[in-house]
Coordinates of C-alpha atoms in Angstrom, one line a residue:
X1 CA -16.0 -1.7 27.8
X2 CA -13.7 -0.9 30.6
X3 CA -10.7 1.5 30.8
X4 CA -8.8 -1.1 32.9
X5 CA -9.0 -3.9 30.4
X6 CA -6.0 -6.2 30.5
X7 CA -3.5 -5.8 27.6
X8 CA -2.4 -8.8 25.6
X9 CA 1.4 -8.9 25.7
X10 CA 2.9 -9.8 22.3
X11 CA 6.5 -10.4 21.2
X12 CA 7.1 -9.8 17.4
X13 CA 10.2 -11.4 15.9
X14 CA 11.7 -10.8 12.4
X15 CA 12.9 -13.4 9.9
X16 CA 14.0 -16.5 11.9
X17 CA 15.6 -18.3 8.9
X18 CA 16.3 -21.5 10.8
X19 CA 17.8 -19.8 13.9
X20 CA 15.4 -21.4 16.3
X21 CA 17.8 -21.8 19.2
X22 CA 18.5 -18.0 19.1
X23 CA 14.8 -17.2 18.8
X24 CA 13.5 -19.3 21.6
X25 CA 16.5 -18.5 23.9
X26 CA 15.9 -14.8 23.6
X27 CA 12.1 -15.1 23.8
X28 CA 12.4 -17.3 26.9
X29 CA 14.7 -14.8 28.6
X30 CA 12.4 -11.8 27.8
X31 CA 9.4 -13.9 29.0
X32 CA 11.2 -14.6 32.4
X33 CA 12.2 -10.9 32.8
X34 CA 10.4 -8.2 34.6
X35 CA 8.6 -7.3 31.4
X36 CA 7.0 -10.8 31.2
X37 CA 5.2 -13.0 31.1
X38 CA 4.0 -12.7 27.5
X39 CA 1.0 -14.3 26.0
X40 CA 2.3 -15.1 22.5
X41 CA 5.1 -14.6 20.0
X42 CA 4.5 -13.9 16.3
X43 CA 7.2 -14.3 13.6
X44 CA 7.1 -12.3 10.4
X45 CA 9.3 -12.9 7.4
X46 CA 11.0 -16.2 6.6
X47 CA 10.7 -18.7 9.4
X48 CA 12.6 -21.7 8.0
X49 CA 16.3 -22.1 7.1
X50 CA 17.7 -23.2 3.8
X51 CA 17.9 -21.4 0.5
X52 CA 20.9 -19.3 1.7
X53 CA 21.8 -18.9 -2.0
X54 CA 19.2 -16.2 -2.4
X55 CA 20.6 -14.0 0.3
X56 CA 23.9 -12.5 -0.9
X57 CA 24.3 -10.4 2.2
X58 CA 23.1 -7.1 3.7
X59 CA 23.7 -3.6 2.6
X60 CA 26.1 -2.9 5.5
X61 CA 28.4 -5.7 4.4
X62 CA 27.3 -8.4 6.9
X63 CA 26.9 -11.9 5.6
X64 CA 23.5 -13.7 5.7
X65 CA 22.9 -15.5 9.0
X66 CA 20.2 -17.8 7.5
X67 CA 20.8 -21.4 8.5
X68 CA 21.4 -23.9 5.6
X69 CA 18.9 -26.3 7.1
X70 CA 16.3 -26.7 9.9
X71 CA 18.1 -29.0 12.2
X72 CA 17.6 -26.7 15.2
X73 CA 13.8 -27.2 14.9
X74 CA 13.8 -31.0 15.2
X75 CA 14.2 -31.1 19.0
X76 CA 11.1 -28.9 19.3
X77 CA 9.2 -31.2 16.9
X78 CA 10.1 -34.4 18.7
X79 CA 9.4 -32.8 22.1
X80 CA 13.0 -32.8 23.4
X81 CA 12.8 -29.0 23.7
X82 CA 9.8 -26.8 24.1
X83 CA 8.9 -23.3 22.8
X84 CA 8.6 -21.0 25.8
X85 CA 5.2 -19.6 24.7
X86 CA 2.6 -20.0 21.9
X87 CA 4.5 -19.1 18.7
X88 CA 3.0 -18.3 15.3
X89 CA 4.6 -17.6 11.9
X90 CA 3.3 -16.6 8.5
X91 CA 5.9 -17.8 5.9
X92 CA 6.5 -21.5 5.6
X93 CA 7.1 -22.5 1.9
X94 CA 9.1 -23.6 0.1
X95 CA 11.8 -24.0 2.8
X96 CA 9.6 -25.7 5.4
X97 CA 7.8 -28.1 3.1
X98 CA 8.9 -31.2 5.1
X99 CA 7.4 -29.7 8.3
X100 CA 4.0 -28.7 6.9
X101 CA 3.0 -32.0 5.2
X102 CA -0.6 -31.6 6.4
X103 CA -0.9 -28.3 4.5
X104 CA -3.2 -29.7 1.7
X105 CA -5.6 -31.6 4.0
X106 CA -5.7 -28.8 6.5
X107 CA -6.5 -26.2 3.9
X108 CA -9.2 -28.4 2.4
X109 CA -10.8 -28.6 5.9
X110 CA -10.6 -24.8 6.3
X111 CA -8.1 -24.9 9.1
X112 CA -6.7 -21.5 10.2
X113 CA -3.3 -22.9 11.3
X114 CA -1.1 -26.0 11.2
X115 CA 0.9 -27.3 14.1
X116 CA 4.6 -27.7 13.2
X117 CA 5.7 -28.5 16.8
X118 CA 4.1 -28.2 20.3
X119 CA 3.4 -24.5 20.8
X120 CA 4.5 -23.6 17.3
X121 CA 1.9 -23.1 14.5
X122 CA 1.8 -21.8 11.0
X123 CA -1.0 -19.3 10.2
X124 CA -1.7 -20.8 6.8
X125 CA -5.0 -19.2 5.9
X126 CA -5.3 -15.6 4.7
X127 CA -7.8 -13.9 6.8
X128 CA -8.5 -12.5 10.3
X129 CA -7.6 -14.8 13.2
X130 CA -8.5 -14.5 16.8
X131 CA -5.3 -14.8 18.8
X132 CA -5.7 -14.4 22.5
X133 CA -8.5 -11.9 22.0
X134 CA -6.7 -9.9 19.3
X135 CA -8.0 -9.6 15.8
X136 CA -5.0 -10.4 13.7
X137 CA -5.1 -10.1 9.9
X138 CA -2.6 -12.4 8.2
X139 CA -1.4 -12.6 4.6
X140 CA 0.8 -15.8 4.5
X141 CA 3.6 -16.0 2.0
X142 CA 5.5 -13.5 -0.1
X143 CA 4.8 -11.3 -3.1
X144 CA 5.7 -12.3 -6.6
X145 CA 4.4 -10.0 -9.3
X146 CA 4.1 -12.6 -12.0
X147 CA 2.4 -15.1 -9.8
X148 CA 0.0 -12.5 -8.4
X149 CA -1.1 -11.3 -11.8
X150 CA -1.6 -14.7 -13.4
X151 CA -5.1 -16.0 -12.5
X152 CA -4.8 -19.4 -14.1
X153 CA -5.2 -22.6 -12.1
X154 CA -1.6 -23.7 -13.0
X155 CA -0.2 -20.4 -11.7
X156 CA -2.2 -20.7 -8.5
X157 CA -0.9 -24.2 -7.9
X158 CA 2.7 -23.1 -8.5
X159 CA 2.3 -20.1 -6.2
X160 CA 1.0 -22.2 -3.4
X161 CA 4.0 -24.6 -3.7
X162 CA 6.4 -21.7 -3.6
X163 CA 4.7 -19.9 -0.8
X164 CA 3.5 -16.9 -2.8
X165 CA 0.2 -15.2 -2.2
X166 CA -2.3 -14.7 -5.0
X167 CA -5.0 -12.3 -5.9
X168 CA -7.5 -14.8 -4.5
X169 CA -5.7 -14.8 -1.2
X170 CA -5.9 -11.1 -1.0
X171 CA -9.6 -11.2 -1.8
X172 CA -10.2 -13.8 1.0
X173 CA -8.3 -11.6 3.4
X174 CA -10.4 -8.5 2.5
X175 CA -13.7 -10.6 2.8
X176 CA -12.6 -12.0 6.1
X177 CA -11.7 -8.6 7.6
X178 CA -15.2 -7.2 7.0
X179 CA -17.2 -10.4 7.4
X180 CA -15.8 -11.4 10.7
X181 CA -16.3 -8.1 12.4
X182 CA -18.7 -8.3 15.3
X183 CA -21.9 -6.2 14.9
X184 CA -21.9 -2.9 16.7
X185 CA -23.4 -3.3 20.2
X186 CA -23.0 -7.0 20.0
X187 CA -21.6 -9.3 22.7
X188 CA -18.1 -9.1 21.4
X189 CA -17.7 -5.3 21.2
X190 CA -19.2 -2.0 20.2
X191 CA -18.0 0.7 17.9
X192 CA -14.5 -0.8 17.7
X193 CA -15.5 -4.3 16.9
X194 CA -14.3 -4.3 13.3
X195 CA -10.8 -2.8 14.1
X196 CA -7.8 -4.9 13.1
X197 CA -5.4 -5.0 16.1
X198 CA -2.4 -6.4 14.2
X199 CA -1.6 -7.0 10.5
X200 CA 1.2 -9.5 9.7
X201 CA 3.0 -9.8 6.4
X202 CA 6.2 -11.1 5.0
X203 CA 6.7 -8.3 2.5
X204 CA 7.2 -4.6 3.2
X205 CA 4.4 -2.2 1.9
X206 CA 5.8 -0.1 -0.9
X207 CA 6.1 3.6 0.0
X208 CA 5.6 3.3 3.7
X209 CA 8.2 5.9 4.5
X210 CA 6.5 8.6 2.5
X211 CA 5.2 11.6 4.4
X212 CA 7.4 10.6 7.4
X213 CA 8.9 13.6 9.2
X214 CA 11.7 11.5 10.6
X215 CA 15.0 11.2 8.6
X216 CA 14.9 8.0 6.7
X217 CA 18.1 6.1 5.9
X218 CA 19.0 4.8 2.4
X219 CA 18.4 1.2 3.7
X220 CA 14.8 2.1 4.7
X221 CA 14.2 3.8 1.3
X222 CA 15.6 0.8 -0.5
X223 CA 13.5 -1.7 1.5
X224 CA 10.4 0.3 0.9
X225 CA 11.1 0.6 -2.8
X226 CA 11.5 -3.2 -3.0
X227 CA 8.2 -3.6 -1.1
X228 CA 4.8 -4.6 -2.5
X229 CA 2.1 -2.2 -3.7
X230 CA -0.4 -5.0 -3.0
X231 CA 0.5 -5.0 0.7
X232 CA 0.4 -1.2 0.8
X233 CA -3.2 -1.3 -0.6
X234 CA -4.2 -3.8 2.0
X235 CA -2.6 -1.7 4.8
X236 CA -4.5 1.3 3.5
X237 CA -7.9 -0.6 3.4
X238 CA -7.6 -2.7 6.5
X239 CA -6.4 0.2 8.6
X240 CA -4.8 -1.9 11.3
X241 CA -3.6 -0.5 14.6
X242 CA -0.2 -2.1 14.0
X243 CA 1.4 -3.5 10.9
X244 CA 4.5 -5.7 11.3
X245 CA 6.6 -7.3 8.6
X246 CA 10.0 -9.0 8.1
X247 CA 13.0 -8.0 6.1
X248 CA 12.3 -7.0 2.5
X249 CA 12.6 -9.9 0.1
X250 CA 15.0 -9.3 -2.8
X251 CA 16.5 -6.3 -1.0
X252 CA 19.9 -6.4 0.7
X253 CA 18.7 -3.8 3.3
X254 CA 17.6 -5.7 6.3
X255 CA 17.0 -3.2 9.1
X256 CA 14.7 -2.4 11.9
X257 CA 12.3 0.4 11.1
X258 CA 9.6 1.9 13.3
X259 CA 7.6 4.6 11.5
X260 CA 5.9 7.3 13.4
X261 CA 2.1 6.7 13.5
X262 CA 0.0 7.8 10.6
X263 CA -3.6 8.7 10.3
X264 CA -6.1 6.6 8.4
X265 CA -8.6 7.9 5.8
X266 CA -11.7 6.4 7.3
X267 CA -10.9 5.0 10.8
X268 CA -10.3 7.4 13.7
X269 CA -7.4 5.5 15.1
X270 CA -3.8 5.7 13.9
X271 CA -1.6 2.9 12.4
X272 CA 2.0 2.1 13.6
X273 CA 4.3 0.3 11.2
X274 CA 7.2 -2.0 12.3
X275 CA 9.7 -3.8 10.2
X276 CA 11.9 -6.3 12.1
X277 CA 15.5 -7.2 11.1
X278 CA 16.4 -11.0 10.8
X279 CA 17.2 -13.0 14.0
X280 CA 20.9 -13.0 14.9
X281 CA 21.9 -10.4 12.2
X282 CA 25.5 -9.4 12.3
X283 CA 24.7 -5.7 12.2
X284 CA 22.9 -6.1 15.6
X285 CA 19.7 -4.5 14.2
X286 CA 16.7 -5.0 16.4
X287 CA 14.8 -8.2 15.6
X288 CA 12.4 -8.6 18.7
X289 CA 9.8 -6.1 19.7
X290 CA 7.4 -6.1 22.6
X291 CA 3.8 -4.8 22.6
X292 CA 1.0 -4.6 25.1
X293 CA -2.2 -4.4 23.2
X294 CA -5.7 -4.0 24.7
X295 CA -8.0 -5.5 22.1
X296 CA -9.8 -2.8 20.2
X297 CA -13.2 -4.4 20.7
X298 CA -13.0 -3.8 24.5
X299 CA -11.4 -0.4 24.4
X300 CA -13.4 2.8 25.0
X301 CA -13.8 4.6 21.7
X302 CA -12.2 7.7 23.2
X303 CA -9.0 5.7 24.0
X304 CA -8.8 4.1 20.6
X305 CA -9.2 7.5 18.8
X306 CA -6.3 9.2 20.6
X307 CA -4.2 11.0 18.0
X308 CA -0.5 11.2 19.0
X309 CA 1.2 14.6 18.4
X310 CA 3.7 13.0 15.9
X311 CA 1.0 11.4 13.7
X312 CA 1.4 12.1 10.0
X313 CA -0.8 11.7 7.0
X314 CA -1.1 8.2 5.6
X315 CA 1.8 7.3 3.3
X316 CA -0.7 5.6 1.0
X317 CA -2.5 8.8 0.1
X318 CA -2.1 9.9 -3.5
X319 CA 1.1 12.0 -3.5
X320 CA 1.1 15.4 -5.1
X321 CA 2.3 15.6 -8.7
X322 CA 6.1 15.9 -9.1
X323 CA 7.3 19.4 -9.6
X324 CA 7.7 20.4 -13.2
X325 CA 5.3 17.6 -14.4
X326 CA 2.4 18.5 -16.7
X327 CA 0.0 17.6 -13.9
X328 CA 1.7 20.1 -11.6
X329 CA 1.7 22.8 -14.3
X330 CA -1.9 22.3 -15.0
X331 CA -2.8 22.5 -11.4
X332 CA -0.8 25.8 -11.1
X333 CA -2.6 27.3 -14.1
X334 CA -6.0 26.3 -12.8
X335 CA -5.2 27.9 -9.5
X336 CA -4.1 31.1 -11.3
X337 CA -7.3 31.1 -13.4
X338 CA -9.4 30.6 -10.3
X339 CA -7.7 33.4 -8.4
X340 CA -7.8 35.9 -11.4
X341 CA -10.0 39.0 -10.8
X342 CA -12.1 39.0 -14.0
X343 CA -14.0 42.1 -12.8
X344 CA -10.9 44.2 -13.1
X345 CA -10.6 43.6 -16.8
X346 CA -13.0 46.4 -17.6
X347 CA -10.6 49.0 -16.1
X348 CA -7.4 47.4 -17.3
X349 CA -4.7 49.8 -18.8
X350 CA -4.3 49.2 -22.6
X351 CA -0.5 48.5 -22.2
X352 CA -1.1 45.9 -19.5
X353 CA -3.9 44.4 -21.5
X354 CA -1.7 43.9 -24.5
X355 CA 1.0 42.3 -22.4
X356 CA -1.5 40.0 -20.7
X357 CA -3.0 38.9 -24.1
X358 CA 0.5 38.2 -25.5
X359 CA 1.2 36.0 -22.5
X360 CA -2.1 34.2 -22.8
X361 CA -1.4 33.4 -26.5
X362 CA 2.0 31.9 -25.6
X363 CA 0.4 29.9 -22.8
X364 CA -2.4 28.6 -25.0
X365 CA 0.0 27.5 -27.7
X366 CA 2.0 25.5 -25.2
X367 CA -1.2 23.9 -24.0
X368 CA -2.1 22.9 -27.6
X369 CA 1.4 21.6 -28.2
X370 CA 1.0 19.4 -25.0
X371 CA -1.8 17.4 -26.6
X372 CA 0.7 14.9 -27.9
X373 CA 2.4 14.0 -31.1
X374 CA 1.5 15.5 -34.5
X375 CA -0.2 12.2 -35.4
X376 CA -2.4 12.3 -32.2
X377 CA -3.4 15.9 -32.9
X378 CA -4.2 15.0 -36.6
X379 CA -6.6 12.2 -35.4
X380 CA -8.3 14.5 -33.0
X381 CA -8.8 17.2 -35.7
X382 CA -10.2 14.6 -38.1
X383 CA -12.7 13.6 -35.4
X384 CA -13.6 17.2 -34.9
X385 CA -14.1 17.9 -38.6
X386 CA -16.4 14.9 -39.0
X387 CA -18.5 16.1 -36.1
X388 CA -18.7 19.6 -37.6
X389 CA -19.9 18.2 -41.0
X390 CA -22.6 16.1 -39.3
X391 CA -23.8 19.2 -37.4
X392 CA -24.3 21.4 -40.5
X393 CA -21.3 23.6 -39.9
X394 CA -20.4 23.5 -43.6
X395 CA -23.8 25.0 -44.4
X396 CA -23.1 28.0 -42.1
X397 CA -25.6 27.0 -39.4
X398 CA -22.9 26.9 -36.7
X399 CA -22.8 24.6 -33.7
X400 CA -25.7 24.5 -31.3
X401 CA -25.0 24.6 -27.6
X402 CA -26.2 20.9 -27.1
X403 CA -23.9 19.7 -29.8
X404 CA -21.0 21.5 -28.3
X405 CA -21.7 20.0 -24.9
X406 CA -22.1 16.5 -26.4
X407 CA -18.7 16.6 -28.1
X408 CA -16.6 13.5 -28.2
X409 CA -14.1 13.6 -25.2
X410 CA -11.2 14.0 -27.7
X411 CA -12.9 16.9 -29.4
X412 CA -13.6 18.5 -26.0
X413 CA -10.0 18.2 -25.1
X414 CA -8.9 20.0 -28.3
X415 CA -11.4 22.8 -27.6
X416 CA -10.4 23.1 -24.0
X417 CA -6.7 23.1 -24.6
X418 CA -7.0 25.7 -27.3
X419 CA -8.4 27.9 -24.5
X420 CA -10.4 30.2 -26.7
X421 CA -13.5 31.6 -25.1
X422 CA -15.8 31.2 -28.1
X423 CA -16.0 27.6 -29.4
X424 CA -17.4 28.6 -32.7
X425 CA -14.4 31.0 -33.2
X426 CA -12.1 28.1 -32.4
X427 CA -13.8 25.9 -35.1
X428 CA -13.5 28.6 -37.8
X429 CA -9.9 29.2 -36.9
X430 CA -9.2 25.4 -37.2
X431 CA -11.2 25.0 -40.5
X432 CA -8.2 25.4 -42.9
X433 CA -6.1 22.9 -41.0
X434 CA -9.0 20.4 -40.8
X435 CA -9.8 20.7 -44.5
X436 CA -6.2 19.8 -45.4
X437 CA -6.3 16.5 -43.4
X438 CA -8.3 14.7 -46.0

């Protein structure tokens, strides 16, 4: 692996939505500029026009710029015009059905992509693709909760026709990401051979703005809230170097958002997230982004593992419990108990001891009340009483230590939340109430 490996130059565009002339004109101009030439262009979000009825407008008041049809693509299909560089997209259906007629046969043959026009291809298969030396993970289509959770064959067929990814698609992507990784020390790489260089989705990942130190706008928060938890889980598990997506479907906020890099839980490299605005949007939000990426498999490990100073924790880590919630209160009480100096109790002043015990009794009552409804507590006490009878408690023999340790989880919860040091004393205290349950 060499430090001077040549980067692959990539242009990433947002939702094209039938604005092919604007896309290729801008891409061609950037390619001919001092920044070029570029190796490829990838388009995230909706690629085809049509279906304007499902875009009422943007949050800033701008009208949708989606084309009502795909007439601008026809010159590129018949060869009258040509795309300035290899162009790939991830969202084709249902708007582009007439241009991907070979979808079924191609999928049956295991094709990774379908040519729509010379130099324009649809990445139709969920998995990891090799694009100009980059490992690019692709999840074609958009998220629909109902379609995703329905595992029936009929639902899968309907989802495929509507361009919605399924649970099976996600499983295939996960399998491909880890199956296609080159073995360490192999011909195609070393320690970094399994790293995903670029992850392409149509949908935003839910919660991507969490833990960000930068100020987030209401548009970004709304787009993230409308995102997909499935995409977020994939981003967390695949740990790509870059994750790019289009405008959030079903959300009027269609903005450019570049999150500061975040650290991954297992990989040493960071991930950078980019959301592109739609092509030719009225608000003039950024819809084309340029990258120069050296493939991870040929990078020195020390270069790949560089941690930028502005890197944050992963937004997909489990967040702390909300302030005031029972989980937060329980954690605070546990911390107090752990920090308490029990050795000092021997020398405690009588007045201070009485105050502490009164506070403990109040707190224990609150814990017992937090068990749930009266009906839930009644069922738990019934379960406790049955266990006591079987254990010979009615005969005065008490509960042996093994029996106490083997209590039913519900019984253990009652005992723990009563917070009495002696379990037998707790049982005797509860006996009248238990007897009355019948």
